[in-house]
Coordinates of C-alpha atoms and ligand atoms in Angstrom, one line a residue:
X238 CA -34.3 -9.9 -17.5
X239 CA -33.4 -12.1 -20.8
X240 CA -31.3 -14.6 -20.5
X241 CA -27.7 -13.4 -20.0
X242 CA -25.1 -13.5 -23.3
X243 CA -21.2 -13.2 -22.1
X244 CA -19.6 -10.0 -23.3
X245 CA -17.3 -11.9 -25.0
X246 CA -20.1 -14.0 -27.3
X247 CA -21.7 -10.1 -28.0
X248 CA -18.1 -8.8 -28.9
X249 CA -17.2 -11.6 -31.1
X250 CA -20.9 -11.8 -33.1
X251 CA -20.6 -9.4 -36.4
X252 CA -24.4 -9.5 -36.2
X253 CA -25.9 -5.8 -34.7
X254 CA -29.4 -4.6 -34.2
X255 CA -30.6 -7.9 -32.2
X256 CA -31.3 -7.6 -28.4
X257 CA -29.8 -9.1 -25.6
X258 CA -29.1 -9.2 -22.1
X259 CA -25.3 -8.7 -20.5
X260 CA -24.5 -8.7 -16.6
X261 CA -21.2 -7.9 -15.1
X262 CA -19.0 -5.2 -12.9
X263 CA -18.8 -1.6 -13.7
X264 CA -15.4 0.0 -14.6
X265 CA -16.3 3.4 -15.3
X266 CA -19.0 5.5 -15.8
X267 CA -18.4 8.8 -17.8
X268 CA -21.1 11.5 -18.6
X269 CA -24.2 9.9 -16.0
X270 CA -24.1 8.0 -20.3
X271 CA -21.3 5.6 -20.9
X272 CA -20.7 2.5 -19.0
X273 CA -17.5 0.4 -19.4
X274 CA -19.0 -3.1 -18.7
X275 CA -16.7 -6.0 -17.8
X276 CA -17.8 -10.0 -16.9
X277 CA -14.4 -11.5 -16.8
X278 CA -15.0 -13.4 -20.0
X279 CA -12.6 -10.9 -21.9
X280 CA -10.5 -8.1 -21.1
X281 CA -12.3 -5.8 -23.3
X282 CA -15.6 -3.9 -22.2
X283 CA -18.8 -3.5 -23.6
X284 CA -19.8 -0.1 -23.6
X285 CA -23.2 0.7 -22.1
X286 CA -25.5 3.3 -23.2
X287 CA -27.9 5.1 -20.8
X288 CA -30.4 7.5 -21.8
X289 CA -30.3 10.4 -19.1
X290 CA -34.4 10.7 -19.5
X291 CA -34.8 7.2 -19.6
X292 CA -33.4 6.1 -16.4
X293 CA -34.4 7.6 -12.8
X294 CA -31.4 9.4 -11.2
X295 CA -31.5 7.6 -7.6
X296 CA -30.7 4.3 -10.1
X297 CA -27.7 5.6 -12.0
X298 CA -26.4 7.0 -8.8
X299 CA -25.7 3.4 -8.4
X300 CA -23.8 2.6 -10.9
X301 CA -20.1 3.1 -9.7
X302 CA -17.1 1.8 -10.7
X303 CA -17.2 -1.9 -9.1
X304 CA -20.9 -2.3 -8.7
X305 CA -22.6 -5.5 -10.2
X306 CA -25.3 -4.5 -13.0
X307 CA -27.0 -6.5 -15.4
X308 CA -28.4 -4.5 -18.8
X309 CA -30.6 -5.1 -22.0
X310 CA -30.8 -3.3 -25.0
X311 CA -30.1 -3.4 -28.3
X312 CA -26.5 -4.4 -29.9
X313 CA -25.9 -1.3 -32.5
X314 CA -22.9 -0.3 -34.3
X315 CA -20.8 2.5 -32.0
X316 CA -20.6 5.9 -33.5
X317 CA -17.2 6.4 -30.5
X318 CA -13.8 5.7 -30.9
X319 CA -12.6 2.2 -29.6
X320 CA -15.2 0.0 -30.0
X321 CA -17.5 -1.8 -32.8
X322 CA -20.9 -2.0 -31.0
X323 CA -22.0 -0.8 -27.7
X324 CA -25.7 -1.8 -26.2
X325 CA -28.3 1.1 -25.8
X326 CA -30.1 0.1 -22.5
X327 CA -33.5 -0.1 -22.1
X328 CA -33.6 -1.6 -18.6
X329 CA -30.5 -1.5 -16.2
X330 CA -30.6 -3.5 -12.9
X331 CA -28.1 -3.0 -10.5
X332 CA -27.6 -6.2 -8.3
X333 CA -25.0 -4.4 -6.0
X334 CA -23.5 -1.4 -5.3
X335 CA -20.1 -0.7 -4.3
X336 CA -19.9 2.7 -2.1
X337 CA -17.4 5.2 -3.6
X338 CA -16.3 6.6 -0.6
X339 CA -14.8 3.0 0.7
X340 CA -14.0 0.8 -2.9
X341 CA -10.3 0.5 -3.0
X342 CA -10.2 0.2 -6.8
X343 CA -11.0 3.1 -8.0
X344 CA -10.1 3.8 -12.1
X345 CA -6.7 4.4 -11.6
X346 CA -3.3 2.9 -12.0
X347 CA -2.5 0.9 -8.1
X348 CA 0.7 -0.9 -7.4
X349 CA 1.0 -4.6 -7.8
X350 CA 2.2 -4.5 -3.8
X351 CA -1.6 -2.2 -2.8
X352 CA -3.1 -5.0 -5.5
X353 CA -1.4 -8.2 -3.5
X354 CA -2.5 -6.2 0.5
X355 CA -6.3 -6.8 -1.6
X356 CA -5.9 -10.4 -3.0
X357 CA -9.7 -11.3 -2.4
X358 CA -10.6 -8.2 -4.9
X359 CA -7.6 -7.9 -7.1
X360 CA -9.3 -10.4 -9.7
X361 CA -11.4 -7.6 -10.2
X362 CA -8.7 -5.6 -12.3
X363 CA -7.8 -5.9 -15.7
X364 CA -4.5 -7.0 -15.0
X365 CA -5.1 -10.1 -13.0
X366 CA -8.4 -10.7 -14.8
X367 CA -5.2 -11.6 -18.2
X368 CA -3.5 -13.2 -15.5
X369 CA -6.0 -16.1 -14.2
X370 CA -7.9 -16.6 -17.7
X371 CA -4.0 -17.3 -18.9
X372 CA -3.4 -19.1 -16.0
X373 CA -6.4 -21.6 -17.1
X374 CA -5.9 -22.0 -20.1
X375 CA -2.5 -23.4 -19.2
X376 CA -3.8 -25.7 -17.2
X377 CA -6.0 -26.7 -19.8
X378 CA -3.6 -27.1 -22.3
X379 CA -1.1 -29.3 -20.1
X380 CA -3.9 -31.6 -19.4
X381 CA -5.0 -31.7 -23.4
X382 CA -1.1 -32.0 -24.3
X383 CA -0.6 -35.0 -22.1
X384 CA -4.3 -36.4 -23.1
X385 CA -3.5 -36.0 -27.1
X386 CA 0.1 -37.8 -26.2
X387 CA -1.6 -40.9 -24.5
X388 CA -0.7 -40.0 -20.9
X389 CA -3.1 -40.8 -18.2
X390 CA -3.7 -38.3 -15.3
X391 CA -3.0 -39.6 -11.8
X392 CA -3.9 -38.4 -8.4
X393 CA -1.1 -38.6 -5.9
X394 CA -1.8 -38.2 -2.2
X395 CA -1.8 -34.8 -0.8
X396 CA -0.9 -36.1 3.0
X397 CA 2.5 -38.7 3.1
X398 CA 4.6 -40.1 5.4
X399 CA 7.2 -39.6 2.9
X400 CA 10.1 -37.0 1.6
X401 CA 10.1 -37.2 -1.6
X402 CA 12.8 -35.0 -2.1
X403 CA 14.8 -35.5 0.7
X404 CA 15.2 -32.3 2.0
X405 CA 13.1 -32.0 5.3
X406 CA 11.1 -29.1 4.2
X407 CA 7.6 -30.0 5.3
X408 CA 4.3 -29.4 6.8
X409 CA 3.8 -31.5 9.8
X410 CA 0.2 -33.1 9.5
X411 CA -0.7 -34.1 13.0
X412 CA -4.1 -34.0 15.1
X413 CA -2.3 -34.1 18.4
X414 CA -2.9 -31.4 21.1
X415 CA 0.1 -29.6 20.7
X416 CA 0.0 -28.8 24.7
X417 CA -0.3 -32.0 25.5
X418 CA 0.9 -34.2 23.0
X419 CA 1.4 -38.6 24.1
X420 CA 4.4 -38.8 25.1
X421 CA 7.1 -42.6 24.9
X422 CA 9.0 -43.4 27.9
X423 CA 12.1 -41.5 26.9
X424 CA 10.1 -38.3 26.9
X425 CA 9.7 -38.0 23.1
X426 CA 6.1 -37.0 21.3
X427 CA 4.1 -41.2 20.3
X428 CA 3.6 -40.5 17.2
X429 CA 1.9 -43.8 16.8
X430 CA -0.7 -42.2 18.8
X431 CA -1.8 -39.6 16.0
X432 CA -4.3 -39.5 13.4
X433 CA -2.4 -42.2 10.8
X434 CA -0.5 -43.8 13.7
X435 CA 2.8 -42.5 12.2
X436 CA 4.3 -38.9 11.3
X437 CA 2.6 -37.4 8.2
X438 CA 3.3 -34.1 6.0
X439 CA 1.9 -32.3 3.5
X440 CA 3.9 -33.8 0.1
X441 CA 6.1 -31.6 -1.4
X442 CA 6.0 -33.7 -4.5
X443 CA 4.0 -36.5 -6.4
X444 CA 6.8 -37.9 -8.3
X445 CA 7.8 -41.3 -6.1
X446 CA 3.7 -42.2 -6.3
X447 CA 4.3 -41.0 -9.9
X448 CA 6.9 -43.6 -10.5
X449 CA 4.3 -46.2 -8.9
X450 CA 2.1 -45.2 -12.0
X451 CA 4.4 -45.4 -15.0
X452 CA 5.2 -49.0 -13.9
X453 CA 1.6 -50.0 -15.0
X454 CA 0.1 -47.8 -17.1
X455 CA 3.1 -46.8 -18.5
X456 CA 3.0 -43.0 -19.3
X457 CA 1.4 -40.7 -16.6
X458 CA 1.0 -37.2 -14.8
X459 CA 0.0 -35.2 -11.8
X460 CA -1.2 -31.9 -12.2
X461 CA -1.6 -30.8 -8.1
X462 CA -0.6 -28.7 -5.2
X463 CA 2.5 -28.9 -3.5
X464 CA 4.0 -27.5 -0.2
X465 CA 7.3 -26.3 0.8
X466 CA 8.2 -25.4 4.4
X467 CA 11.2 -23.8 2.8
X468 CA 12.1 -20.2 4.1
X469 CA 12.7 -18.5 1.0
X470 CA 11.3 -14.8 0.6
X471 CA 12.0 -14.6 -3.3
X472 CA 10.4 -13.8 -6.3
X473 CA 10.2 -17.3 -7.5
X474 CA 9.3 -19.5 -4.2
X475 CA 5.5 -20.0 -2.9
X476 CA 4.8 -22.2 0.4
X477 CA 2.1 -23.7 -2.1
X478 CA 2.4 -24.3 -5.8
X479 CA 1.4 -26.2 -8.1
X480 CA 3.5 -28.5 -9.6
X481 CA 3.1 -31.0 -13.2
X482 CA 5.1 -33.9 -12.7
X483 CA 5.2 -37.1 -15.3
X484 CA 6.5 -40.4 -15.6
X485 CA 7.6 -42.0 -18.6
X486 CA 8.2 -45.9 -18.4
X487 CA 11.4 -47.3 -20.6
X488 CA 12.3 -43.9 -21.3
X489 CA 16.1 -42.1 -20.6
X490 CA 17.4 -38.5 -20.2
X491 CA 16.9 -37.6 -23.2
X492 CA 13.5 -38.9 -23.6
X493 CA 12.9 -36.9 -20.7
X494 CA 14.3 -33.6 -21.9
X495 CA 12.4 -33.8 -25.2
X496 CA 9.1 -34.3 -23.2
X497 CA 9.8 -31.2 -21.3
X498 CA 10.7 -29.2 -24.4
X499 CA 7.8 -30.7 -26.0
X500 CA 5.2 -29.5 -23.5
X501 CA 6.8 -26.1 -22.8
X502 CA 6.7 -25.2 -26.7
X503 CA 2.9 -26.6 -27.2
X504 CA 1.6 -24.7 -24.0
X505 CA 2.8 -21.7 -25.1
X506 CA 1.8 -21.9 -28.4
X507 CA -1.6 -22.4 -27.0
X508 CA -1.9 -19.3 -25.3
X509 CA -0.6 -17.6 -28.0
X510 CA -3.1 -19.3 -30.4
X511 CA -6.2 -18.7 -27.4
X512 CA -5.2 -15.5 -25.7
X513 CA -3.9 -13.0 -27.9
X514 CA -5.8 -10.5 -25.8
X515 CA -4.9 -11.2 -22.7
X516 CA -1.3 -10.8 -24.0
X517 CA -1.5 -7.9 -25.6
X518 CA -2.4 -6.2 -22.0
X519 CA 0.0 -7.4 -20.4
X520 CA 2.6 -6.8 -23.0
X521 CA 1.2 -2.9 -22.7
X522 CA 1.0 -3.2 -18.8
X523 CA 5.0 -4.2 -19.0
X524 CA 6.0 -1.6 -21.0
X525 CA 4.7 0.8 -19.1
X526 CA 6.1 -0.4 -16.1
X527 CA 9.3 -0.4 -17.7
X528 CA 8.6 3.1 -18.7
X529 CA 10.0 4.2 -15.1
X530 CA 13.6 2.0 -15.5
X531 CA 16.4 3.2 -16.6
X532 CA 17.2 2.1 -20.4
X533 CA 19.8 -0.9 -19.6
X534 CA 17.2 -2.3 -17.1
X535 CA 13.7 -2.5 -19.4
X536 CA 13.4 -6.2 -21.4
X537 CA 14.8 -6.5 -24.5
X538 CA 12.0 -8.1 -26.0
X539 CA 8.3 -7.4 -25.9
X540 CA 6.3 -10.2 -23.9
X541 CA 4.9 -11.3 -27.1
X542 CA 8.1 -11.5 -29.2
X543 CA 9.8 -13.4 -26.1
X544 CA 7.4 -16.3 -26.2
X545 CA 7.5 -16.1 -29.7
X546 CA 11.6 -16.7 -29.5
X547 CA 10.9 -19.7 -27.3
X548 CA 9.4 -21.5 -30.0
X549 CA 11.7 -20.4 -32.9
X550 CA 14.9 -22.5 -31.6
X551 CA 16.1 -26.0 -30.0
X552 CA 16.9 -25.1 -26.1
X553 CA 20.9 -25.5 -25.7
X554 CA 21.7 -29.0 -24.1
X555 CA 24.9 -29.1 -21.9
X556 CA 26.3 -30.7 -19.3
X557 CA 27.0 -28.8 -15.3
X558 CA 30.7 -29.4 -15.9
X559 CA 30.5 -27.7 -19.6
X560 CA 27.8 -25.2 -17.5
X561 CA 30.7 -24.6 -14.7
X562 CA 33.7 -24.3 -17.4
X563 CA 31.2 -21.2 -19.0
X564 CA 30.6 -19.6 -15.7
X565 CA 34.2 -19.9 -14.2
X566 CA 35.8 -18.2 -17.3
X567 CA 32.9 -15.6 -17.3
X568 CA 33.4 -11.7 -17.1
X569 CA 31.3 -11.3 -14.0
X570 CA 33.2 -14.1 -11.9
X571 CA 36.5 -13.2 -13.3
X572 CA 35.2 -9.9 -12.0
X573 CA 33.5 -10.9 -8.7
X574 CA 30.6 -9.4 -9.8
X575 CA 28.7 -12.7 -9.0
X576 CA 27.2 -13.1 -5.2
X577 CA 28.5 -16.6 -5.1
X578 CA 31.8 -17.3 -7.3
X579 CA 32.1 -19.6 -8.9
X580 CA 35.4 -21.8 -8.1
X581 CA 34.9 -25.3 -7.2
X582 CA 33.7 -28.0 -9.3
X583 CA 30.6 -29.2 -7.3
X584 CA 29.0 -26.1 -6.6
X585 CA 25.0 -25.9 -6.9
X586 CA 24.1 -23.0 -9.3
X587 CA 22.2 -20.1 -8.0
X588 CA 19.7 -18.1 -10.1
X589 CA 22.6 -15.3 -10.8
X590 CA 24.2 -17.8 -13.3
X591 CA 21.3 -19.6 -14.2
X592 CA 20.1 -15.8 -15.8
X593 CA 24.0 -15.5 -17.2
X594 CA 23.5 -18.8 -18.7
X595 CA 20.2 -17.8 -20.5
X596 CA 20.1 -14.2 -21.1
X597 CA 23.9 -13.6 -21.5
X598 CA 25.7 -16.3 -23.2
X599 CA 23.2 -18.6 -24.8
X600 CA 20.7 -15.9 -24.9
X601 CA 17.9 -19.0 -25.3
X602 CA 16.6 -21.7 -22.9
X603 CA 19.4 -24.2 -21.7
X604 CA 18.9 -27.6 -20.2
X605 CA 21.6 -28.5 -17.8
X606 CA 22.2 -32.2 -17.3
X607 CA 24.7 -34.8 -15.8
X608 CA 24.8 -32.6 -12.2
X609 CA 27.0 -33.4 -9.3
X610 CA 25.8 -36.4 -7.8
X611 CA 26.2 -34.8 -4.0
X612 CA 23.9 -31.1 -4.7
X613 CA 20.9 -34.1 -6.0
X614 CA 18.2 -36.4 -5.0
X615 CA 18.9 -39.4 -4.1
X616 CA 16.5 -40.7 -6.9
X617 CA 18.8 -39.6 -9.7
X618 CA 20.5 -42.4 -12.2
X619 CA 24.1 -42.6 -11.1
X620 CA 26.3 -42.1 -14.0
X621 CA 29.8 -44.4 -14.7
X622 CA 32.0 -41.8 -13.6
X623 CA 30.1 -42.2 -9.7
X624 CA 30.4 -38.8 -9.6
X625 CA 27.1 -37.4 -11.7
X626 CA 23.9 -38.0 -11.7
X627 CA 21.5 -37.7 -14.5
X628 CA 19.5 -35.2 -13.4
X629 CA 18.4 -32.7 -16.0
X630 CA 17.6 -28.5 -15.1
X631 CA 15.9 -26.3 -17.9
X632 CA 16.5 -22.7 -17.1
X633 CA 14.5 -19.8 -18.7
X634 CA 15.2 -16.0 -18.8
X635 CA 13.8 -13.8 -16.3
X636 CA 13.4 -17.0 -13.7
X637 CA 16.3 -19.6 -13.6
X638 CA 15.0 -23.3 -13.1
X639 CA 11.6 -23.6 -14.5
X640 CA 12.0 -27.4 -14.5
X641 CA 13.6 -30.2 -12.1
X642 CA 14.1 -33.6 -13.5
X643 CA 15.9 -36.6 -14.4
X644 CA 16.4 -40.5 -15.4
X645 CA 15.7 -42.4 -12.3
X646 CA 18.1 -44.7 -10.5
X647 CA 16.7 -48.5 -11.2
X648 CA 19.7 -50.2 -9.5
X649 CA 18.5 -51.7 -6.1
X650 CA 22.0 -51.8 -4.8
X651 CA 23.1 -48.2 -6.0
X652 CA 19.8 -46.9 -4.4
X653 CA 20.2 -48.5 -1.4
X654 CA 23.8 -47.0 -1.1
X655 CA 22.4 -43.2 -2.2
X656 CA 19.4 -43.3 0.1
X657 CA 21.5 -44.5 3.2
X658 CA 24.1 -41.2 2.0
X659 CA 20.8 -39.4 2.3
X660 CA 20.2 -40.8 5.5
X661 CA 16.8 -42.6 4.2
X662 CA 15.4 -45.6 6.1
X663 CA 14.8 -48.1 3.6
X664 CA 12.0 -49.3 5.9
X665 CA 10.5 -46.1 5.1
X666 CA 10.3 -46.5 1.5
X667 CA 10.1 -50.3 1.1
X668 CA 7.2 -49.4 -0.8
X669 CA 9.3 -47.1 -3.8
X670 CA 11.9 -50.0 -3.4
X671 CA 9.5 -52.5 -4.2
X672 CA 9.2 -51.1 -8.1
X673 CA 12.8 -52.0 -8.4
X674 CA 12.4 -55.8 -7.7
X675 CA 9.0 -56.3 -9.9
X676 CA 9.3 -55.8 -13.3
X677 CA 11.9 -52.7 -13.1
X678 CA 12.6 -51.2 -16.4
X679 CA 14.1 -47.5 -16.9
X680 CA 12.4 -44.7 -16.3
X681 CA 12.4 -41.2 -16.2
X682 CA 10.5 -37.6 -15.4
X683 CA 10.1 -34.4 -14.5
X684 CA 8.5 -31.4 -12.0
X685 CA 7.4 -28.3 -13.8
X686 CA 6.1 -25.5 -11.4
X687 CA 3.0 -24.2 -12.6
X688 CA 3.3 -20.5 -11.0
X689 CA 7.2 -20.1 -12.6
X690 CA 5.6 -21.0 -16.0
X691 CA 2.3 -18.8 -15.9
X692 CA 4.9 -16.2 -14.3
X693 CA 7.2 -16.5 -17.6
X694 CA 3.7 -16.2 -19.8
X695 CA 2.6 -13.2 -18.1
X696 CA 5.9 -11.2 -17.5
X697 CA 4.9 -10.8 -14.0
X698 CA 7.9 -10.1 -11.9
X699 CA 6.6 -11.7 -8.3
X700 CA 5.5 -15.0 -8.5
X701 CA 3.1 -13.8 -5.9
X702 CA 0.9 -12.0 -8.0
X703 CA 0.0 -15.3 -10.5
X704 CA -1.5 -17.3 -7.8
X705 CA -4.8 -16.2 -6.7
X706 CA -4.2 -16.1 -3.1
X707 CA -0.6 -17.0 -2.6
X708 CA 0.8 -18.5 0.3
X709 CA 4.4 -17.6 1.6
X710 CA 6.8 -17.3 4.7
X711 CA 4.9 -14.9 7.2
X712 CA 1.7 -15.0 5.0
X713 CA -1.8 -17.1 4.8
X714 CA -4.2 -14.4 4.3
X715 CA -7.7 -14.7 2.7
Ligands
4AD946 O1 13.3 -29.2 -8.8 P1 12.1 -29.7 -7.9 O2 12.3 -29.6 -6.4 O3 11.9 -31.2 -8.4 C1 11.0 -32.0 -7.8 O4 10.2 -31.8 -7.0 C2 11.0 -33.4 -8.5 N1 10.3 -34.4 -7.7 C3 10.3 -33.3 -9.9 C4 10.3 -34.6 -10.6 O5 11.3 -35.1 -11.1 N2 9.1 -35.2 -10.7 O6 10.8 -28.9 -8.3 C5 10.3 -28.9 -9.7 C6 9.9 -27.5 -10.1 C7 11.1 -26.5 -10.1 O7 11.8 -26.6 -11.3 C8 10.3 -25.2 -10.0 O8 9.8 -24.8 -11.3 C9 9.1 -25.6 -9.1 O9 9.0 -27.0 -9.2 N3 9.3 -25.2 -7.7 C10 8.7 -24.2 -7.1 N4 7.8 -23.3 -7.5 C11 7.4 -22.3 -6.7 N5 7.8 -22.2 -5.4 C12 8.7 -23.1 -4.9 N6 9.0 -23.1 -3.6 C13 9.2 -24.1 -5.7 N7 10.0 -25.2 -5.6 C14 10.1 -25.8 -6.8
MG947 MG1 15.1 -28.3 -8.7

């Protein structure tokens, strides 16, 4: 065969009677005559033709919706509905076939919860075909934003005998026989006697290496995964994400929050600028979805429009006691329609008034800052008032938190006093210390979580369904 063009090149060229060669999976076949062709390098098909005399029938018995076929032939303009060209084939090879009687996609609408039960072949479908080429170019465009803004892109360790957030969630890392693990006199597992000689994990964030970064080259990123040993089962939480996390040196909170806005507002300009396409199906895929709720329950917005509405406006800025004030004097606490009420001054937020924050009363992205010191990291700046931190939440619609971050405490002394209320051994982190005494300067940064961000891009409801294989509580197939 020729060599191969991608369906998208042939779609895009205006040029028609030329010959060339395409390769890809089946979608349908209608009439033993029309072939729906798809190569993951657009959503849209190219239509196939196949001469019924031309081609013997034990061949085209092959071609079946999922099968791999390559086909050359001449580009002409289509004479059906729904597309500009289609190829007329003159050769058609099928490279595999994929029996009828046991393919589970067949041309048909399946749940996303069949869909997720067949992660390895799931990218097949339209649907999460939109959802990964999004998903890169994302990527692409968080690396190219930071790039184009003179931020350098570090790799932070995967394995670390640190917390970085201080909340015991993690993945031991050990190479010990777990039946017979070295034991100390007092019985307990010599942990000295394992792979690193110490206790290791999988990090659950790259920030504290992060801050290493920023206090030599000044402004930097990660862009990796991270693991969570947390048990939550909810539409927002992974065992592995991804997470973006820069540093910015002689920066403050507010530097910090205009970064984040920054990024969030270029990225998804991007997508809108690169994958109209893409959106477009999923904005159709969502409203029919929707189709089956009742009226009060369907978006207000299509996906389009909503991503559009991010970029028109400022996000609110406010503090959690102006954020507590709102909530405590809102209809649904005053009429306990929230799970957790809110009363006490101190309270974390859950995502029920995160949601009321954003799609109720501001009815736009709101960045929550100055948090109770206590519901924190220990690595937060630690305001005057000993009381707040300056730690800085944005919240979007449909998710909550979408980003986690804040100024960083530079104080030795105040540190020392937070990580030991943390129960932190400084011996432990003598290292993170150690940027403190030699040429400290303020600093600041935040975490975005990749999935939450291609999940608010794609209107996907499940967080599950925007990683390729996700990994979760119960659940480390494929
Ligand atoms: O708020 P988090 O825990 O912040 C940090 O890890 C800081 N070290 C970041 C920093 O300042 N450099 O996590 C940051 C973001 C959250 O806002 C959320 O978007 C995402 O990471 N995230 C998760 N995403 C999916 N599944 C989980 N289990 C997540 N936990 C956090
Ligand atoms: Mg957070």
């Amino acid at each position: 065969m020729m060599k191969r063009t991608s369906i998208k090149a042939v779609l895009a060229n205006q040029e028609t009677d030329y010959t060339t060669t395409v390769k890809g999976w089946v979608r349908t076949f209608r009439n033993n005559q029309f072939i729906a062709l798809n190569d993951g390098s657009t959503v849209k098909p190219l239509q196939i033709v196949v001469d019924l005399n031309t081609f013997p029938e034990d061949l085209l018995k092959k071609i079946t919706p999922g099968a791999a076929i390559g086909a050359t032939g001449k580009i002409v303009p289509s004479a059906g509905r729904g597309q500009r060209v289609e190829l007329v084939a003159t050769e058609v090879v099928v490279y595999g076939e994929a029996d009828p009687s046991t393919y589970p996609l067949q041309p048909k609408r399946h749940s996303l919860e069949f869909l997720r039960s067949i992660s390895h072949l799931r990218i097949k479908t339209n649907t999460f075909g939109c959802i990964f080429r999004l998903r890169h170019n994302l990527a692409f465009a968080i690396h190219k934003y930071f790039h184009d803004n003179g931020f350098f892109y570090m790799h932070t360790p995967i394995i670390t005998g640190s917390d970085a957030e201080g909340a015991g969630e993690m993945f031991r890392v050990s190479t010990l026989d777990p039946k017979t693990p070295p034991c100390t006199e007092n019985g307990e597992v010599d942990w000295s006697k394992d792979f690193f000689g110490k206790q290791t994990n999988l990090t659950v964030s790259g920030q504290l290496e992060a801050e290493l970064g920023a206090m030599g080259l000044d402004k930097v990123y990660t862009f990796g995964p991270t693991f969570r040993a947390e048990n939550s089962n909810t539409s927002r939480h992974l065992a592995e994400f991804w997470m973006i996390e820069p540093e910015i040196a002689f920066a403050d909170i507010h530097d910090d929050m205009d970064l984040a806005e920054g990024l969030l507002k270029y990225v998804i300009q991007y997508v809108l600028d690169h994958n109209i396409e893409d959106l477009e199906f999923l904005q159709n895929r969502l409203i029919q979805e929707e189709k089956s709720l009742p009226q009060n329950q369907r978006s207000e917005m299509a996906l389009i429009e909503k991503l559009e509405f991010i970029l028109a406006e400022p996000f609110e800025r406010i503090t959690y006691t102006e954020a507590f004030d709102i909530l405590r004097n809102s209809k649904p606490n005053k009429k306990k329609r929230f799970k957790f009420p809110i009363n006490e001054w101190g309270a974390d937020l859950q995502s029920e008034h995160e949601r009321y924050l954003v799609e109720k009363h501001f009815k736009k992205p709101v960045i929550i800052t100055d948090y109770p010191a206590q519901i924190k990291a220990f690595y937060m700046y630690l305001n005057e008032d000993g009381k707040t931190v300056r730690g800085m939440d944005i919240l979007f619609p449909q998710l909550g938190e979408i980003v986690g971050g804040s100024e960083r405490e530079t104080r030795m002394e105040v540190l020392h006093q937070r990580m030991a209320e943390f129960g932190i051994p400084p011996e432990e982190l003598s290292w993170y210390l150690d940027i403190r005494k030699y040429g400290s300067c303020p600093h600041a940064g935040f975490g975005l979580g990749f999935e939450r961000l291609v999940q608010f891009i794609t209107g996907m409801s499940n967080i599950r369904d925007v990683i390729p294989l996700p990994r979760y509580p119960g659940y480390a197939e494929f």
